[in-house]
Amino acid sequence: MGMSRRVIIIGAGPGGLATALLLAKAGADVTILEKQPRVGGRTSVIESDGYRFDLGPTFFLYPQILQEIFQEVGRDLFKEVRMTRLDPQYRLTFGAGGELNATSDLERMVTEIARLSPADGPQFRKFMAYNRVKLEKFAPCLQVPFPGWTSLLSARLLAVLPFLKPWKSLHAELAGFFRDPRLQLAFDVVKRVIDVRKAENKAAAEARTKAEQKQKILGILARKQDEALESKSEEELRALIEAM
Ligand SMILES: Cc1cc2nc3c(=O)[nH]c(=O)nc-3n(C[C@H](O)[C@H](O)[C@H](O)COP(=O)(O)OP(=O)(O)OC[C@H]3O[C@@H](n4cnc5c(N)ncnc54)[C@H](O)[C@@H]3O)c2cc1C
């Protein structure tokens, strides 16, 4: 491919930035267009009154991927970007009583779990060993594109199904490892956070649509162009807006 070509990338999220790095390294003349005043897309932050709000991810779990891209262009992620290891990564406080400080230190995590449920402490080692195999088997599938539904039938993916067990719910799998329902909940929590975020996003989108509809009606009123609305009493108009 003639890499003296000019390339325009729309969006400076992680996808656009990574693509730009790789194409520029390959010799393309790259321009990125970003509609926001900042780069980073959903991984950026907004600041207000001295507070920083994450727009998307709150912690970074898999730096290897970025390191691969940085290395590809002759840089070292860990020199370019200051990483702070969170330890504990988060603290769960259970309604049924007790706390769990999640740490990436295996032995401390076993102790944390045993504090809640002594029988479940050693089970965590089995759980980790089991998931390590699962990740090793599945990682090659995560590194190839899935352009269409037929990609789900690839021999590579079918070969890992016995390890992924898509027929089994996460809850059933966790119940096979941990007796204490608090621990089953603890390892299900990321999925729950994603479910809640999906629900929150839907609620936010609905609220935004409502606000936009109200604004439209108010705009019509302000311009006094709609005869039908103009002829309505203030009370009728309020009722109309509330119903939107
Ligand atoms: C709440 C939340 C939590 C998440 N947690 C994780 C996590 O833990 N781990 C993880 O790996 N991923 C996580 N993600 C997903 C991750 O943020 C996205 O996968 C990633 O940001 C996608 O990158 P992208 O470049 O494809 O898109 P985006 O990050 O969405 O970037 C797209 C960019 O394009 C710009 N743009 C769009 N249209 C135009 C236009 N017409 N002209 C100019 N610019 C335009 C946008 O402003 C934006 O900057 C999370 C996402 C959310 C929302």
PDB file of C-alpha atoms in Angstrom, residues 2 12 14 37 48 56 75 77 83 92 98 101 113 127 150 169 204 220:
ATOM      1  CA  GLY A   2       1.355   3.483  -0.883  1.00  0.00           C
ATOM      2  CA  ALA A  12      -9.714  11.229  18.923  1.00  0.00           C
ATOM      3  CA  PRO A  14      -8.632   5.537  21.984  1.00  0.00           C
ATOM      4  CA  PRO A  37     -12.171  20.465  22.910  1.00  0.00           C
ATOM      5  CA  SER A  48     -15.823  21.295  37.165  1.00  0.00           C
ATOM      6  CA  GLY A  56     -16.162   6.195  30.939  1.00  0.00           C
ATOM      7  CA  ARG A  75       7.779   4.105  22.563  1.00  0.00           C
ATOM      8  CA  LEU A  77       3.854   3.185  27.585  1.00  0.00           C
ATOM      9  CA  MET A  83       0.335   4.697  35.999  1.00  0.00           C
ATOM     10  CA  LEU A  92     -17.188  -3.600  48.805  1.00  0.00           C
ATOM     11  CA  GLY A  98     -18.739  -7.320  56.302  1.00  0.00           C
ATOM     12  CA  ASN A 101     -10.944  -4.934  50.023  1.00  0.00           C
ATOM     13  CA  ILE A 113     -11.987 -13.696  51.557  1.00  0.00           C
ATOM     14  CA  PHE A 127     -11.129 -19.745  41.019  1.00  0.00           C
ATOM     15  CA  THR A 150     -20.435 -15.672  11.059  1.00  0.00           C
ATOM     16  CA  SER A 169     -24.787 -18.324  33.965  1.00  0.00           C
ATOM     17  CA  ALA A 204     -30.342   9.592  30.742  1.00  0.00           C
ATOM     18  CA  ILE A 220     -42.428  27.193  19.102  1.00  0.00           C
TER      19      ILE A 220
END
